[in-house]
Structures are given as C-alpha cells and as structure tokens.
Tab-separated table of C-alpha atoms in Angstrom:
chain	number	residue	atom	x	y	z
A	1	MET	CA	17.175	9.579	-14.406
A	2	ASP	CA	18.104	9.221	-18.075
A	3	SER	CA	15.808	6.816	-19.927
A	4	SER	CA	18.765	4.814	-21.268
A	5	VAL	CA	20.035	4.286	-17.717
A	6	ALA	CA	16.559	3.203	-16.611
A	7	ARG	CA	16.456	0.672	-19.453
A	8	SER	CA	19.899	-0.609	-18.469
A	9	ILE	CA	18.728	-1.118	-14.888
A	10	GLU	CA	15.680	-3.034	-16.121
A	11	ALA	CA	17.941	-5.168	-18.331
A	12	LEU	CA	20.198	-5.773	-15.326
A	13	VAL	CA	17.309	-7.120	-13.261
A	14	ASP	CA	16.103	-9.239	-16.191
A	15	GLN	CA	19.524	-10.864	-16.653
A	16	ILE	CA	19.952	-11.730	-12.992
A	17	ASP	CA	16.379	-13.046	-12.926
A	18	ARG	CA	17.470	-15.697	-15.438
A	19	VAL	CA	19.959	-17.023	-12.891
A	20	ILE	CA	18.119	-16.471	-9.593
A	21	VAL	CA	14.753	-17.899	-10.600
A	22	GLY	CA	11.595	-16.669	-8.891
A	23	LYS	CA	13.278	-13.996	-6.752
A	24	ARG	CA	12.719	-10.844	-8.792
A	25	ALA	CA	11.583	-8.765	-5.803
A	26	GLN	CA	14.776	-9.609	-3.899
A	27	ILE	CA	16.887	-8.846	-6.986
A	28	GLU	CA	15.207	-5.444	-7.245
A	29	ASP	CA	15.944	-4.814	-3.550
A	30	CYS	CA	19.599	-5.650	-4.173
A	31	VAL	CA	19.853	-3.285	-7.151
A	32	ALA	CA	18.029	-0.518	-5.258
A	33	CYS	CA	20.485	-0.873	-2.377
A	34	LEU	CA	23.408	-0.585	-4.800
A	35	LEU	CA	21.952	2.483	-6.536
A	36	ALA	CA	21.360	4.153	-3.173
A	37	GLY	CA	25.036	3.718	-2.293
A	38	GLY	CA	24.384	1.341	0.599
A	39	HIS	CA	25.496	-2.172	1.463
A	40	LEU	CA	23.389	-5.335	1.599
A	41	LEU	CA	23.087	-8.073	4.216
A	42	ILE	CA	21.436	-11.338	3.150
A	43	GLU	CA	20.422	-13.647	5.989
A	44	ASP	CA	19.330	-17.131	5.028
A	45	VAL	CA	20.163	-20.810	5.176
A	46	PRO	CA	22.886	-22.192	2.874
A	47	GLY	CA	21.997	-23.140	-0.685
A	48	VAL	CA	19.338	-20.579	-1.624
A	49	GLY	CA	21.470	-18.524	-4.052
A	50	LYS	CA	23.078	-15.804	-1.937
A	51	THR	CA	26.545	-16.216	-3.443
A	52	THR	CA	25.152	-16.702	-6.947
A	53	LEU	CA	23.227	-13.421	-6.701
A	54	ALA	CA	26.376	-11.469	-5.817
A	55	HIS	CA	28.438	-13.096	-8.564
A	56	ALA	CA	25.767	-12.514	-11.218
A	57	LEU	CA	25.441	-8.852	-10.212
A	58	ALA	CA	29.193	-8.307	-10.535
A	59	VAL	CA	29.300	-9.922	-13.988
A	60	CYS	CA	26.325	-7.928	-15.281
A	61	LEU	CA	27.920	-4.654	-14.148
A	62	GLY	CA	31.468	-5.445	-15.210
A	63	LEU	CA	32.712	-4.907	-11.659
A	64	LYS	CA	35.888	-6.274	-10.144
A	65	PHE	CA	34.572	-9.055	-7.917
A	66	SER	CA	36.109	-10.521	-4.796
A	67	ARG	CA	34.749	-13.209	-2.489
A	68	VAL	CA	35.960	-13.855	1.047
A	69	GLN	CA	34.805	-16.942	2.924
A	70	PHE	CA	34.617	-15.848	6.556
A	71	THR	CA	35.807	-18.495	9.006
A	72	ALA	CA	36.683	-18.562	12.690
A	73	ASP	CA	40.419	-18.244	11.947
A	74	LEU	CA	40.157	-15.412	9.384
A	75	MET	CA	42.316	-12.445	10.431
A	76	PRO	CA	41.758	-8.747	9.583
A	77	SER	CA	44.964	-8.740	7.525
A	78	ASP	CA	43.538	-11.565	5.393
A	79	LEU	CA	40.778	-9.158	4.416
A	80	LEU	CA	42.470	-5.752	4.278
A	81	GLY	CA	45.987	-6.613	3.167
A	82	VAL	CA	49.429	-6.417	4.733
A	83	SER	CA	52.684	-4.458	4.448
A	84	VAL	CA	55.627	-6.654	3.489
A	85	PHE	CA	59.292	-5.671	3.644
A	86	GLU	CA	60.897	-6.001	0.225
A	87	ARG	CA	64.664	-6.244	0.023
A	88	SER	CA	64.819	-4.810	-3.487
A	89	SER	CA	63.466	-1.447	-2.358
A	90	GLU	CA	64.544	-1.668	1.284
A	91	SER	CA	61.065	-0.598	2.337
A	92	PHE	CA	57.656	-1.903	3.312
A	93	VAL	CA	55.265	-2.333	0.396
A	94	PHE	CA	51.524	-2.652	0.920
A	95	HIS	CA	49.906	-5.688	-0.666
A	96	PRO	CA	46.144	-5.044	-0.886
A	97	GLY	CA	43.713	-7.684	0.309
A	98	PRO	CA	40.458	-8.846	-1.286
A	99	VAL	CA	38.561	-5.843	0.117
A	100	PHE	CA	40.082	-3.820	-2.736
A	101	ALA	CA	37.333	-4.755	-5.157
A	102	GLN	CA	34.294	-2.984	-6.519
A	103	LEU	CA	31.929	-5.692	-5.315
A	104	LEU	CA	32.982	-7.603	-2.225
A	105	LEU	CA	31.097	-10.708	-1.157
A	106	ALA	CA	31.636	-11.332	2.556
A	107	ASP	CA	30.329	-14.888	2.642
A	108	GLU	CA	28.987	-16.215	5.966
A	109	ILE	CA	30.241	-13.117	7.748
A	110	ASN	CA	28.943	-14.280	11.118
A	111	ARG	CA	31.267	-17.291	11.143
A	112	ALA	CA	34.257	-14.984	11.755
A	113	GLY	CA	35.128	-13.474	15.116
A	114	PRO	CA	34.160	-9.906	16.107
A	115	LYS	CA	37.663	-8.535	15.429
A	116	THR	CA	37.562	-9.592	11.791
A	117	GLN	CA	33.945	-8.513	11.376
A	118	SER	CA	34.824	-5.021	12.602
A	119	ALA	CA	37.663	-4.785	10.067
A	120	LEU	CA	34.986	-4.073	7.467
A	121	LEU	CA	33.574	-1.067	9.341
A	122	GLU	CA	35.888	1.645	8.029
A	123	ALA	CA	35.807	0.220	4.519
A	124	MET	CA	32.007	0.185	4.386
A	125	GLU	CA	31.548	3.654	5.866
A	126	GLU	CA	34.542	5.611	4.574
A	127	HIS	CA	35.442	3.677	1.392
A	128	GLN	CA	39.007	3.408	2.642
A	129	VAL	CA	41.131	1.225	4.901
A	130	SER	CA	43.969	2.082	7.255
A	131	VAL	CA	46.909	-0.300	7.619
A	132	ASP	CA	50.110	0.570	9.516
A	133	ASN	CA	49.023	4.214	9.861
A	134	GLN	CA	48.577	4.511	6.102
A	135	THR	CA	45.203	5.201	4.491
A	136	HIS	CA	44.376	3.453	1.234
A	137	PRO	CA	41.302	4.470	-0.805
A	138	LEU	CA	39.045	1.757	-2.160
A	139	PRO	CA	37.932	1.628	-5.798
A	140	ARG	CA	34.658	3.200	-6.854
A	141	PRO	CA	31.958	2.062	-6.937
A	142	PHE	CA	32.324	-0.032	-3.783
A	143	PHE	CA	29.503	-2.350	-2.743
A	144	VAL	CA	29.520	-4.989	-0.019
A	145	ILE	CA	27.131	-7.922	-0.046
A	146	ALA	CA	27.458	-9.880	3.180
A	147	THR	CA	25.706	-13.168	3.796
A	148	GLN	CA	25.045	-14.705	7.160
A	149	ASN	CA	23.517	-17.893	8.451
A	150	PRO	CA	20.611	-17.784	10.905
A	151	SER	CA	21.851	-17.235	14.460
A	152	GLU	CA	20.493	-20.586	15.643
A	153	GLN	CA	23.059	-22.424	13.505
A	154	LEU	CA	26.234	-23.642	15.204
A	155	GLY	CA	29.492	-21.711	14.908
A	156	THR	CA	28.051	-18.239	14.381
A	157	TYR	CA	28.928	-14.922	16.042
A	158	PRO	CA	26.162	-12.282	16.145
A	159	LEU	CA	27.025	-9.115	14.235
A	160	PRO	CA	27.478	-6.100	16.539
A	161	GLU	CA	25.061	-3.177	16.278
A	162	SER	CA	27.826	-0.942	14.916
A	163	GLN	CA	28.255	-3.244	11.934
A	164	LEU	CA	24.564	-3.864	11.340
A	165	ASP	CA	24.215	-0.085	11.060
A	166	ARG	CA	26.522	-0.115	8.017
A	167	PHE	CA	23.990	-2.102	5.986
A	168	LEU	CA	21.210	-0.231	4.241
A	169	LEU	CA	19.072	-3.363	3.777
A	170	ARG	CA	18.758	-6.810	5.274
A	171	ILE	CA	16.832	-9.297	3.152
A	172	THR	CA	16.165	-13.014	2.926
A	173	LEU	CA	15.885	-15.006	-0.294
A	174	GLY	CA	13.911	-17.949	1.042
A	175	TYR	CA	13.377	-21.284	-0.636
A	176	PRO	CA	12.050	-21.187	-4.224
A	177	ASP	CA	8.412	-22.010	-4.853
A	178	ARG	CA	7.540	-25.319	-6.499
A	179	ALA	CA	7.566	-23.979	-10.079
A	180	ALA	CA	10.901	-22.194	-9.640
A	181	GLU	CA	12.386	-25.238	-7.931
A	182	ARG	CA	11.330	-27.447	-10.859
A	183	SER	CA	12.932	-24.979	-13.268
A	184	LEU	CA	16.171	-25.146	-11.285
A	185	LEU	CA	16.142	-28.951	-11.194
A	186	ALA	CA	15.471	-29.338	-14.911
A	187	GLY	CA	17.498	-26.352	-16.075
A	188	GLU	CA	21.130	-25.549	-16.639
A	189	ASP	CA	23.794	-25.287	-13.963
A	190	ARG	CA	23.710	-21.756	-12.522
A	191	ARG	CA	27.497	-21.492	-12.795
A	192	GLU	CA	27.289	-22.135	-16.521
A	193	LEU	CA	24.602	-19.483	-16.903
A	194	ILE	CA	26.763	-16.900	-15.124
A	195	THR	CA	29.623	-17.466	-17.567
A	196	ARG	CA	27.302	-16.450	-20.416
A	197	LEU	CA	25.965	-13.286	-18.812
A	198	GLU	CA	26.867	-10.048	-20.581
A	199	PRO	CA	27.577	-6.698	-18.885
A	200	VAL	CA	24.612	-4.366	-19.336
A	201	MET	CA	26.190	-1.352	-17.619
A	202	ALA	CA	29.753	-0.127	-17.271
A	203	PRO	CA	31.032	0.933	-13.818
A	204	ALA	CA	31.020	4.567	-14.991
A	205	GLN	CA	27.335	4.276	-15.952
A	206	LEU	CA	26.588	2.780	-12.556
A	207	GLN	CA	28.210	5.759	-10.849
A	208	GLN	CA	26.111	8.105	-12.997
A	209	ALA	CA	22.978	6.236	-11.933
A	210	GLN	CA	24.023	6.489	-8.276
A	211	ALA	CA	24.555	10.239	-8.707
A	212	ALA	CA	21.078	10.554	-10.231
A	213	VAL	CA	19.576	8.748	-7.227
A	214	ARG	CA	21.395	11.086	-4.819
A	215	ALA	CA	19.964	14.075	-6.714
A	216	VAL	CA	16.352	13.008	-6.083
A	217	ARG	CA	14.629	15.566	-3.843
A	218	ALA	CA	12.162	14.369	-1.215
A	219	SER	CA	9.002	16.341	-0.430
A	220	GLU	CA	8.347	17.698	3.059
A	221	PRO	CA	5.452	15.255	3.766
A	222	LEU	CA	7.710	12.346	2.843
A	223	LEU	CA	10.470	13.633	5.151
A	224	ASP	CA	7.891	13.987	7.954
A	225	TYR	CA	6.822	10.378	7.407
A	226	LEU	CA	10.432	9.182	7.461
A	227	GLN	CA	11.059	11.019	10.727
A	228	THR	CA	7.982	9.407	12.231
A	229	LEU	CA	9.296	5.969	11.293
A	230	ILE	CA	12.745	6.766	12.689
A	231	HIS	CA	11.411	7.937	16.033
A	232	ALA	CA	9.026	4.973	16.260
A	233	THR	CA	11.928	2.521	15.973
A	234	ARG	CA	14.248	4.144	18.519
C-alpha cells in the first residue's frame, strides 16, 4: 500500500478517535472492515456512540451518508425506493431510496420486521437493488454499518442467518472507561465536533486503498490456518 494512503488511514483513525473517545481499537476494526470491502454490524445498548461513529466516518471520507431508523412499520420500499407514475412523461420513474448512498447507517436494524431486514440482502452482496424487475446499481464505494440492540431488549427481531452472513465483522463498543467518560462529560458536544471534522481521504482514494487490500497475497500456511478455523466453526 502506498505510504501516503497509509498515512491517510492513520489520520482517519486519529480524527474519529477525537469524537469516539477511548474506542480506538473498535475504530480500527471499523476502518479495517471498510478497507476489506465488507459490512459492519455493531451490537450494543443505546447511547454508546454507534451512530456517531458512522457519521464521523462518512464525514472524514467525504462519503454520501444516509441514515435509516429501522422501526416495526418500516417497509422495503422505504429503504430501496419506489417507481412513481409521472403524468408529464406518461411513464413510471424510479425514485431511489436512502440505500443509494456510499455509507448507509441501518440504525437499530433488529427493530424492523424480517421482510424489511431482508431487503438489504441484495444491496449488501451485489451492490445493486431490484425494484419492479429493474436493476439499479448502487454508488461505489458502498458500506453498510448496521446497529442492533441486544436481543433481550423489547421489540427486537433476531437477524436471520442469511443476513448475518453479509456482515464481515460484528463488534461492540461498550461503555467508556472512567477517564473517557469524564472527558465526554466535560468536553464538547459530539455533534459539534463532527461538524468541524475535515475529510482526510476522497472516495477515489478509498477505492484505491480497497484495491490495494484485495491485492494482498496470503501465504500457504496462513491459508491453512484460515481453513482450520473455518472447519472448526462449522
């Protein structure tokens, strides 16, 4: 990987670390997931910074950001978009939904029903959506950060295995330690900090970094170890 790209990635982590205090390891996991071309699931209780992490990442990368609050009455069309008949053209015109973003935050994804949850499957795997027998490509890069509440909380629907498989990583943020919590209490509003963040990488640079990650060659012993882990978890 080019040294300038590596420095940009380090600067990216440093900037987000100013907003999400005391969670550098989790920030690095998030960035690694993005560089690997995967999607991220964050499972934790409300109020620990899940949404703030996604928003800060989008700002620092200059990505088009979209947030969807998943609720029990959210429909697939609310997420993907809908075709509307327009009299002026005497035809149906597709109006894209919030999934047509470069970074999509699916907030509290397990509060929506299974039908709406599964609407994300094609988008996450194929980077496209199909509506009314028409296929619409999604912008690149495309990264989904989904958050979910612990399953013991009321009003949640467990994610199906088919959807869990679309996430490269599942992490938790956890409560801040005492020092970080004091810094949050005495410091500036996180929303104000986000407004002052500066992009450290352009989307095109991010795609170059992702291509560099895909070009990394793994040694045979490492592949053997990975296969051992895979078979041990089946």
